XYZ file of C-alpha atoms in Angstrom:
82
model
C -45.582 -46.161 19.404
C -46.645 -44.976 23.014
C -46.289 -48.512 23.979
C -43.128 -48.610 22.939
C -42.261 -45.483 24.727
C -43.769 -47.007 27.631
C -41.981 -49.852 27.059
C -44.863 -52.124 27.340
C -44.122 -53.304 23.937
C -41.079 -55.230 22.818
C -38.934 -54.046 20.251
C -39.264 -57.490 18.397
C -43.225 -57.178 18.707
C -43.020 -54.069 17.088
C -40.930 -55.119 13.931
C -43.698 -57.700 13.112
C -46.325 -55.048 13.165
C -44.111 -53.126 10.574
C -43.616 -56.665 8.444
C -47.317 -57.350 8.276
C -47.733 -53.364 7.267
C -44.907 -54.076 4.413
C -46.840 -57.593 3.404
C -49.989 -54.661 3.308
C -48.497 -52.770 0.904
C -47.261 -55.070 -1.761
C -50.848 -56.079 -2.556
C -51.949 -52.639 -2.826
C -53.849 -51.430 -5.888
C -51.992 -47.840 -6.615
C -48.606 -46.452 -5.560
C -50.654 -44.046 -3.554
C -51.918 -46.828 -1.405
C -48.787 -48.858 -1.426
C -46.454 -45.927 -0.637
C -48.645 -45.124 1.977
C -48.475 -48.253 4.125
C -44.423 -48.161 3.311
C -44.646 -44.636 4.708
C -46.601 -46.143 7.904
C -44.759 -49.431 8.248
C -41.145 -47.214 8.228
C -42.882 -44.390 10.974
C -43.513 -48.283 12.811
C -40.061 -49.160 12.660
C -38.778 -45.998 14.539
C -40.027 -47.533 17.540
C -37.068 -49.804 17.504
C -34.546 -47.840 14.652
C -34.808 -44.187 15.064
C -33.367 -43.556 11.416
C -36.109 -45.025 9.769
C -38.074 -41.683 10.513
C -36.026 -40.438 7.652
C -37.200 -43.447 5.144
C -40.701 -42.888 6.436
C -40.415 -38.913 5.428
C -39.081 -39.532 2.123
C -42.239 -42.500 1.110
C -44.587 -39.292 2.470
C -42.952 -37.041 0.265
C -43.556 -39.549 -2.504
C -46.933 -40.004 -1.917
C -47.384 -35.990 -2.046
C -45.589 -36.018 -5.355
C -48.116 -38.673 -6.804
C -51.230 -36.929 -5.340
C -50.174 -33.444 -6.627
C -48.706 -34.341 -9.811
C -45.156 -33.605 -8.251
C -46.184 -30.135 -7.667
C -42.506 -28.704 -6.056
C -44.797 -26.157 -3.479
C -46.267 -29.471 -2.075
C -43.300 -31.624 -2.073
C -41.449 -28.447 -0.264
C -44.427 -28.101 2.163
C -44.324 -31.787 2.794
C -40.799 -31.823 3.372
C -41.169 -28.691 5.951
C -43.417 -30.493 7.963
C -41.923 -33.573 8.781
């Protein structure tokens, strides 16, 4: 992402980075691990599509509701901090 802000990264450069992060995730083992690299591969993409920030929160949330057995005081806490 810095190299993005520093523009010494191309938008289009960027977007594969967050492809091969997606192609990560569908051959991971739990939905911990999978929703993790989605979570990653969407914080990628706001290099070049600031709304995906929003998609990005909302797999981290997900993930916080699978470790802590969708515990609402994590979730919120989660949600807070993003």
């Amino acid at each position: 992402m810095q190299k993005r802000i520093e523009e010494s990264i191309r938008a289009f450069d960027l977007r594969k980075v967050g492809f091969i992060v997606n192609e990560l995730a569908k051959d991971s083992k739990s939905d911990v691990s999978k929703y993790s690299a989605r979570s990653f591969a969407q914080a990628i993409a706001t290099g070049h599509m600031r709304r995906q920030a929003m998609v990005s929160s909302d797999y981290a949330i997900k993930v916080t509701n699978l470790l802590t057995h969708n515990s609402l005081d994590s979730s919120t806490k989660e949600r807070v901090s993003n």
